[in-house]
Short mmCIF file of C-alpha atoms in Angstrom, two decimals:
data_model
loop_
_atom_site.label_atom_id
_atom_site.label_comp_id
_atom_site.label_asym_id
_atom_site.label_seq_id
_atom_site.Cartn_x
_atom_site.Cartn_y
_atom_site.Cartn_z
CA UNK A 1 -16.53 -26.70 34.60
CA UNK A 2 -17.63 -30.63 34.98
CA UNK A 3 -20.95 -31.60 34.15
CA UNK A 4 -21.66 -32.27 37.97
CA UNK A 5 -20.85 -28.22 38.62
CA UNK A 6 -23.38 -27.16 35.91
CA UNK A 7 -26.12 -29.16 37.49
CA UNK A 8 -25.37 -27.67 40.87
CA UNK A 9 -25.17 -24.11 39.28
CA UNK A 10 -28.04 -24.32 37.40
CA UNK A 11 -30.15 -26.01 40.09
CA UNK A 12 -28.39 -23.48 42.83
CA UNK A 13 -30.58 -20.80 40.55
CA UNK A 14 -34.00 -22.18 41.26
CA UNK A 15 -36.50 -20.49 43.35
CA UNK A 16 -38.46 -21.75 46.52
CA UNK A 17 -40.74 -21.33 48.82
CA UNK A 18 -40.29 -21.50 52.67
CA UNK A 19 -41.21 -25.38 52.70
CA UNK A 20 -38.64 -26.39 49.79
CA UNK A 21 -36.13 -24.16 51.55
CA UNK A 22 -36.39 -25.81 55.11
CA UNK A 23 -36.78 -29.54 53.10
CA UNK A 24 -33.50 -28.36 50.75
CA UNK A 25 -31.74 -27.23 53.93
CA UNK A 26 -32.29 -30.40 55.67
CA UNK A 27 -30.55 -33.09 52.59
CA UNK A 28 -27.87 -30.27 52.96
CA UNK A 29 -27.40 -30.07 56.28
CA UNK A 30 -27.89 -33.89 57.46
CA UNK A 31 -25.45 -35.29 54.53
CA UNK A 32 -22.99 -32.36 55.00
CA UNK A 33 -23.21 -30.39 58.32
CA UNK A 34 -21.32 -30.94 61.63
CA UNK A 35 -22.21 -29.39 64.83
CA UNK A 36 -19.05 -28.08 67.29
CA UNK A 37 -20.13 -25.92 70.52
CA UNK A 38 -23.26 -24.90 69.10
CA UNK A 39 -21.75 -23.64 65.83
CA UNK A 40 -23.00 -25.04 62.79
CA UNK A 41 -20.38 -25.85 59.97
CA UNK A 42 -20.99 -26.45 56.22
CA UNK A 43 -18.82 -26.89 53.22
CA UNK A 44 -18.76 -27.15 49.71
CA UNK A 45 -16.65 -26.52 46.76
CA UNK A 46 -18.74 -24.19 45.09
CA UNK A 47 -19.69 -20.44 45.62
CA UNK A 48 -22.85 -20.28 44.44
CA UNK A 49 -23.97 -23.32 46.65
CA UNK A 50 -22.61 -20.93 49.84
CA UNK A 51 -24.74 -17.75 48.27
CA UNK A 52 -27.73 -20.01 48.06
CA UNK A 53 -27.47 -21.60 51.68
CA UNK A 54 -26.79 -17.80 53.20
CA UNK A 55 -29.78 -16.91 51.12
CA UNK A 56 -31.98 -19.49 52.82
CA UNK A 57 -30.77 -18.92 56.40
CA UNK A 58 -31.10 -14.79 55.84
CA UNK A 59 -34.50 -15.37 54.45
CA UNK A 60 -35.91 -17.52 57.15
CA UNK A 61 -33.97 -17.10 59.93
CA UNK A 62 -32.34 -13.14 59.77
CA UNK A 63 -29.06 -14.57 61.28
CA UNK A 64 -25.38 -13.31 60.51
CA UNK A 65 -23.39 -15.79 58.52
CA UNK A 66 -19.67 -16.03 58.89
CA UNK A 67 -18.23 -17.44 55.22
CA UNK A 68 -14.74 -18.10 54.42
CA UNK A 69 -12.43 -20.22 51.83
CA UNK A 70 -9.77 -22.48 52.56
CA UNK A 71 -7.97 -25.08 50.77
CA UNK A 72 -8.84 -28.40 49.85
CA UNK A 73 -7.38 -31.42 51.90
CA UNK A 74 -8.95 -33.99 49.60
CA UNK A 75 -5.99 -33.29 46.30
CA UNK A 76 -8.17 -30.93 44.39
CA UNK A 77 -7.04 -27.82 43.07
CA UNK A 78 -10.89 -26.30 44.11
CA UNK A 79 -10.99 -24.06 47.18
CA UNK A 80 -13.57 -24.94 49.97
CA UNK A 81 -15.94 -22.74 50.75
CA UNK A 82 -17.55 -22.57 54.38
CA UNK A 83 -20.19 -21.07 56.46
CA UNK A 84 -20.65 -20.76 60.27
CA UNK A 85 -23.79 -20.68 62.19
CA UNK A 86 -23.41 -19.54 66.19
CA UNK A 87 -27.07 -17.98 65.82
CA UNK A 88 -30.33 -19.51 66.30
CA UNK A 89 -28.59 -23.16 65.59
CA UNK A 90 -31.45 -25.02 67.83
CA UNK A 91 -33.91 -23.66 65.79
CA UNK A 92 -32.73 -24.27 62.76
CA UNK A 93 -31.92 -27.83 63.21
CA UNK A 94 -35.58 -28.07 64.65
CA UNK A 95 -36.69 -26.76 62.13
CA UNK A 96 -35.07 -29.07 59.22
CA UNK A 97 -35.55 -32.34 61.58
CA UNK A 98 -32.15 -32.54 62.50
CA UNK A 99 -33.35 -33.00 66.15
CA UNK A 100 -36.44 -33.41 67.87
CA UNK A 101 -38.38 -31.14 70.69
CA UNK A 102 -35.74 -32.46 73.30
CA UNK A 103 -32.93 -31.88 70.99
CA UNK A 104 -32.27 -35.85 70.66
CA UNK A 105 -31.49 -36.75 66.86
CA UNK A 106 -33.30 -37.60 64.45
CA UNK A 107 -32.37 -40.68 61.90
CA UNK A 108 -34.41 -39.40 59.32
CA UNK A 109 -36.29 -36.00 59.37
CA UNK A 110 -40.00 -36.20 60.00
CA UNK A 111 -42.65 -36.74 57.10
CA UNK A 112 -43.62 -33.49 57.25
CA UNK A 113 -39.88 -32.12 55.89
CA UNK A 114 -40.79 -34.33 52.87
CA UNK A 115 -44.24 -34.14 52.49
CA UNK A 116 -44.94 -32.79 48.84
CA UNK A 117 -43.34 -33.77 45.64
CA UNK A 118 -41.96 -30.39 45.58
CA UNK A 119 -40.37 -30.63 48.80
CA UNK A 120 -38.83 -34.25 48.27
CA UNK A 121 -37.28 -32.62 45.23
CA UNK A 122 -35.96 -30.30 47.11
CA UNK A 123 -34.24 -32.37 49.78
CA UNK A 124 -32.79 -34.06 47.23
CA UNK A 125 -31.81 -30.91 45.46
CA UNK A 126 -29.95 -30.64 49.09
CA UNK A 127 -28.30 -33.92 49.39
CA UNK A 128 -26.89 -33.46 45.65
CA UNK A 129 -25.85 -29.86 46.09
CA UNK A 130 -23.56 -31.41 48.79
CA UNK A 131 -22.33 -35.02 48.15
CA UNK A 132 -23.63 -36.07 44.59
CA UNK A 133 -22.11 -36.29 40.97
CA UNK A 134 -23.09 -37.26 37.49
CA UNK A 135 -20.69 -38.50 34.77
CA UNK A 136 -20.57 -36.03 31.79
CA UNK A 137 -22.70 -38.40 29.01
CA UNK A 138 -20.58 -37.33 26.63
CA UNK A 139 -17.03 -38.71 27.77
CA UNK A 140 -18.11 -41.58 30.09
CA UNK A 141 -20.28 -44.31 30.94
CA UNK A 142 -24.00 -43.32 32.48
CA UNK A 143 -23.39 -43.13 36.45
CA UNK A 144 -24.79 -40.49 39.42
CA UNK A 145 -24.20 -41.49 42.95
CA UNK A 146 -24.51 -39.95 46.03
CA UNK A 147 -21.97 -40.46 48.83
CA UNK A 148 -23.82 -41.29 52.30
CA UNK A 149 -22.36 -41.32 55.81
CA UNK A 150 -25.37 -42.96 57.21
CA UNK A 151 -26.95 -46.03 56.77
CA UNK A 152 -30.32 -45.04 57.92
CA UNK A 153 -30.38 -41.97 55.46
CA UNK A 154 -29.10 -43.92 52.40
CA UNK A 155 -31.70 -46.33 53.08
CA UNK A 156 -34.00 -42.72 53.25
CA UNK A 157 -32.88 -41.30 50.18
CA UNK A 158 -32.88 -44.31 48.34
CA UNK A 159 -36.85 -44.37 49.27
CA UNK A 160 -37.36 -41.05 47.87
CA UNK A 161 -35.54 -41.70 44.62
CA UNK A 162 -37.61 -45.05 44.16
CA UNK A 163 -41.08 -42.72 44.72
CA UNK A 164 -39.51 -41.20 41.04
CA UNK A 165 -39.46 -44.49 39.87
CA UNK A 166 -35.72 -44.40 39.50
CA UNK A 167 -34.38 -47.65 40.38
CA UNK A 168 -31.99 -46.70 42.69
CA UNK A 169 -29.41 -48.73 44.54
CA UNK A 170 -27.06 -48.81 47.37
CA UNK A 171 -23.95 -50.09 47.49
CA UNK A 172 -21.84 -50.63 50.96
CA UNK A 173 -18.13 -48.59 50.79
CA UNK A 174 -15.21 -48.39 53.11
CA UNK A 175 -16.68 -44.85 53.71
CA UNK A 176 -20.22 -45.08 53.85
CA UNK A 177 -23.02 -45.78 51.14
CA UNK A 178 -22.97 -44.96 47.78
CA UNK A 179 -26.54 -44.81 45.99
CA UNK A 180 -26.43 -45.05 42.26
CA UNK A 181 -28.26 -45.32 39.37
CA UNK A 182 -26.87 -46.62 35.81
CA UNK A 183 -29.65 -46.58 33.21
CA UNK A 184 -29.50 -43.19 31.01
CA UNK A 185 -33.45 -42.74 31.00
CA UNK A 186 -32.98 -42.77 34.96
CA UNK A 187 -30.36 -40.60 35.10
CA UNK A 188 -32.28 -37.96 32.53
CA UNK A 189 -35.15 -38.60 34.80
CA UNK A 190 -33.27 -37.62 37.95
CA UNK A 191 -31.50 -34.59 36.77
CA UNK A 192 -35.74 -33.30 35.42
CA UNK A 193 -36.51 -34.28 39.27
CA UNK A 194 -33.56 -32.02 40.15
CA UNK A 195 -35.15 -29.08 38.06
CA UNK A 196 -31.96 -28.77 36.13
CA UNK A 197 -33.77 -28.59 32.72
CA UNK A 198 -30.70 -27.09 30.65
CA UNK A 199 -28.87 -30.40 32.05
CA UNK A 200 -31.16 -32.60 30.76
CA UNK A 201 -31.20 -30.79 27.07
CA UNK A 202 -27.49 -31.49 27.18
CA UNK A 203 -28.22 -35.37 28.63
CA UNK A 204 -31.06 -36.29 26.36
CA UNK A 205 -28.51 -34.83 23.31
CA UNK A 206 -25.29 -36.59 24.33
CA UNK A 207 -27.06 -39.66 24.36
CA UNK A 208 -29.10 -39.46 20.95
CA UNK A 209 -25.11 -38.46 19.95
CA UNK A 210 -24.16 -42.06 21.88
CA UNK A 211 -26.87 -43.87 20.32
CA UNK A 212 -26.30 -42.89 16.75
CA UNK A 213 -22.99 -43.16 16.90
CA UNK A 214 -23.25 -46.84 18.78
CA UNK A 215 -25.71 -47.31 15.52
CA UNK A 216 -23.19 -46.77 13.40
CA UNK A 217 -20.97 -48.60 14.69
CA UNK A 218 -22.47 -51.64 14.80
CA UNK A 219 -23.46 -51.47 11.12
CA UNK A 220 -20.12 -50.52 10.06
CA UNK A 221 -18.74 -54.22 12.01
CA UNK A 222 -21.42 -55.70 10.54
CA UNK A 223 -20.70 -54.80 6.99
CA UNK A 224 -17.25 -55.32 7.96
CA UNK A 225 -18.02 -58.73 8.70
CA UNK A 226 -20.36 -59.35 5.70
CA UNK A 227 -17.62 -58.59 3.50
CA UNK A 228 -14.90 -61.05 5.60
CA UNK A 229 -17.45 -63.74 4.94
CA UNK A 230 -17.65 -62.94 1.21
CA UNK A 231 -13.83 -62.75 1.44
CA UNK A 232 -13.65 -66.40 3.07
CA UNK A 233 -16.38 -67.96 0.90
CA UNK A 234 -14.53 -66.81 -2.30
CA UNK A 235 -11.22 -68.03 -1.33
CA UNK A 236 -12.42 -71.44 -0.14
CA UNK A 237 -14.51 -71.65 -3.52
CA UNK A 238 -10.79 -70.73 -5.86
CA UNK A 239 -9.06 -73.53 -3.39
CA UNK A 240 -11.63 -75.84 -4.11
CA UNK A 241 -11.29 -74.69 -7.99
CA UNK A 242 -7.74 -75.25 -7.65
CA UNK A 243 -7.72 -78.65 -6.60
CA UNK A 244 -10.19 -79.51 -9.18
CA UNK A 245 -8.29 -78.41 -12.16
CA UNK A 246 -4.30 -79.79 -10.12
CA UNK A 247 -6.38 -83.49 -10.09
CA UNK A 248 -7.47 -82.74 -14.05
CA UNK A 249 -11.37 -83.40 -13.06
CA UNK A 250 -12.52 -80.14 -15.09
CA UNK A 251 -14.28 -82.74 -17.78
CA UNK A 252 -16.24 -84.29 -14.89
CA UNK A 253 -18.13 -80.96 -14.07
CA UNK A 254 -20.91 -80.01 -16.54
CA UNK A 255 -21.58 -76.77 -18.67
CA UNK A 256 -23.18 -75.45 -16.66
CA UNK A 257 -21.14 -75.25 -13.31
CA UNK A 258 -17.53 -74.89 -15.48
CA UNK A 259 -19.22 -71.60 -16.26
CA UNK A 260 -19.40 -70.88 -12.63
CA UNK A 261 -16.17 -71.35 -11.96
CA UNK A 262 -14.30 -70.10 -14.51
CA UNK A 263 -16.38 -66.15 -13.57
CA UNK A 264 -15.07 -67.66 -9.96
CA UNK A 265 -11.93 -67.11 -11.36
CA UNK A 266 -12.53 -64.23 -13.42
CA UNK A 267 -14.29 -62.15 -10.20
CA UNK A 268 -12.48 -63.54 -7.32
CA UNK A 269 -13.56 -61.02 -4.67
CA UNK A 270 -17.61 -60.52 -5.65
CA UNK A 271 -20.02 -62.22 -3.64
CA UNK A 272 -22.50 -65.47 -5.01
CA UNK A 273 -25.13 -62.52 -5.35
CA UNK A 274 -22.77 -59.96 -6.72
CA UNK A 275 -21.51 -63.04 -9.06
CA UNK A 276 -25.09 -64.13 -9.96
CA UNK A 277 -25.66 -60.60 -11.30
CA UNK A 278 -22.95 -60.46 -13.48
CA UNK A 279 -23.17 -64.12 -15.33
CA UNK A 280 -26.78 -62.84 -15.72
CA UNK A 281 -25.88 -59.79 -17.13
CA UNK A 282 -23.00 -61.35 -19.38
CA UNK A 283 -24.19 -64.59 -20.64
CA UNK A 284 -27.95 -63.16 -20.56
CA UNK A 285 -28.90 -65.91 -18.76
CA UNK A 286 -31.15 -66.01 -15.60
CA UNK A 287 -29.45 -67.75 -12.67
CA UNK A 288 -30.27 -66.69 -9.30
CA UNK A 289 -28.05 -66.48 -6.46
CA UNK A 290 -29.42 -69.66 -5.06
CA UNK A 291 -28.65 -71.40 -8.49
CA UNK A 292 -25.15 -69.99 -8.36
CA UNK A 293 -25.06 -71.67 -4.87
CA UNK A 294 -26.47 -74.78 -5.93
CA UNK A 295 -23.42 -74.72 -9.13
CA UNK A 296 -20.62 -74.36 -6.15
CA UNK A 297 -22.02 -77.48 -4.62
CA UNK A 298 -20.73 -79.41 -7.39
CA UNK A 299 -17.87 -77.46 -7.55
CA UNK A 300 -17.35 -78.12 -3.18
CA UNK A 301 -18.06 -82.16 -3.42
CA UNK A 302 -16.45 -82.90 -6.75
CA UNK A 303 -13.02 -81.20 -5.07
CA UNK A 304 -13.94 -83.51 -1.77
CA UNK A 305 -13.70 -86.53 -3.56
CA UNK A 306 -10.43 -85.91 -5.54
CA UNK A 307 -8.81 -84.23 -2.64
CA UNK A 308 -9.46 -88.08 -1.07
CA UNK A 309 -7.77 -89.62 -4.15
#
């Protein structure tokens, strides 16, 4: 299963009361249901989304709920699952603000839907269970989005993401609104608001994974590119070196920094601080890395001025 299905699952699992039902119903039925001859029609891809909905409308309602699978127009190998209302529709869509008293619709369902924290959580556990998705943290970048229909209720949802502090935001497609969010805290956040706790064990792990790895990473290119610098500095140092002793100017250098570059020579892939270390060590006689530096100065003009000559 994809990372998006075990959210639904687990969240599919959690249990309500009669206001988080009616406020769950309503993200799932204004973001997924369409109305034909008084008949209410959802969908969904998964079967323990249908066993939750049939739940809810047996629960509060008592009504008889048709269900039946068919297969997927949209290339996926996933059956559709699908649930008719012909019972008590008026109500229902009353009840979740769908319409109004005189059955005229509503853009966005009335405060009262979403009134708690509770039950915006659980309109949004609604809109999810029907349109949303989350990119496994594991094998992808961070991303959830929701597909919208309608601008009104993007612009609603949006809202009640941003209450979470989320930072939410919509984008405009050939096929509606997508809301989105991008930043891994976020998305943790979200999938906590969402109530799918195992989900966000498996998040918060997959991106200390990401992190440490990243980490590791970037020390590894940096050490990488430590060592190409002590790679370039010694090679320009033996060119310089060579030029010196092809112009015979050996005899104008002093004791001191022939001694550098004939261990130059000697140790041609150690760094100045590596170097220092062992002329130290070998001659038993303190020079520093700056010192060393200082030596290859010299050694750097001196090869200037006979490359001139």
């Amino acid at each position: 299963m994809s990372y998006t299905t075990d959210i639904k699952e687990e969240i599919s699992s959690i249990k309500s009361s009669k206001s988080e039902m009616i406020a769950e119903l309503s993200g799932f039925i204004r973001n997924n249901g369409t109305i034909e001859n008084n008949t209410l029609n959802l969908t969904t891809e998964n079967d323990f989304t249908i066993k939750r909905l049939k739940y809810f409308f047996q629960s509060l309602y008592e009504v008889d709920i048709t269900a039946e699978t068919k297969d997927n127009l949209n290339f996926s190998k996933k059956k559709l699952y699908s649930i008719k209302l012909a019972t008590k529709v008026e109500k229902i869509l009353k009840d979740v603000g769908y319409y109004d008293e005189n059955n005229h619709h509503l853009d966005n369902p009335p405060t009262y839907i979403v009134g708690a924290n509770e039950e915006i959580r659980a309109y949004l556990r609604g809109v999810f269970l029907c349109t949303g998705s989350i990119n496994n943290p594991k094998t992808s970048r961070y991303h959830m989005e929701l597909l919208i229909s309608e601008p009104k209720e993007a612009v609603f949802i949006q809202k009640l993401l941003n209450i979470f502090d989320l930072n939410a935001k919509i984008l405009n497609r050939e096929k509606g609104y997508m809301i989105y969010i991008k930043e891994a805290e976020k998305i943790s956040d979200y999938i906590r608001i969402l109530g799918a706790n195992k989900a966000v064990m498996y998040f918060e792990d997959a991106k200390i994974y990401r992190e440490k790895k990243n980490q590791t990473n970037r020390l590894n290119n940096c050490e990488q590119a430590n060592m190409d610098r002590v790679f370039q500095t010694a090679a320009t140092q033996l060119a310089q070196i060579e030029i010196i002793e092809s112009k015979g100017g050996l005899d104008l250098l002093d004791d001191k920094t022939k001694e550098a570059l004939i261990y130059r020579k000697k140790y041609k892939e150690s760094s100045l601080k590596e170097l220092s270390e062992i002329i130290s060590m070998e001659t038993n006689k303190k020079i520093t890395k700056s010192g060393l530096n200082h030596r290859f100065r010299k050694i750097k003009e001196l090869a200037e001025q006979l490359k001139k000559i």
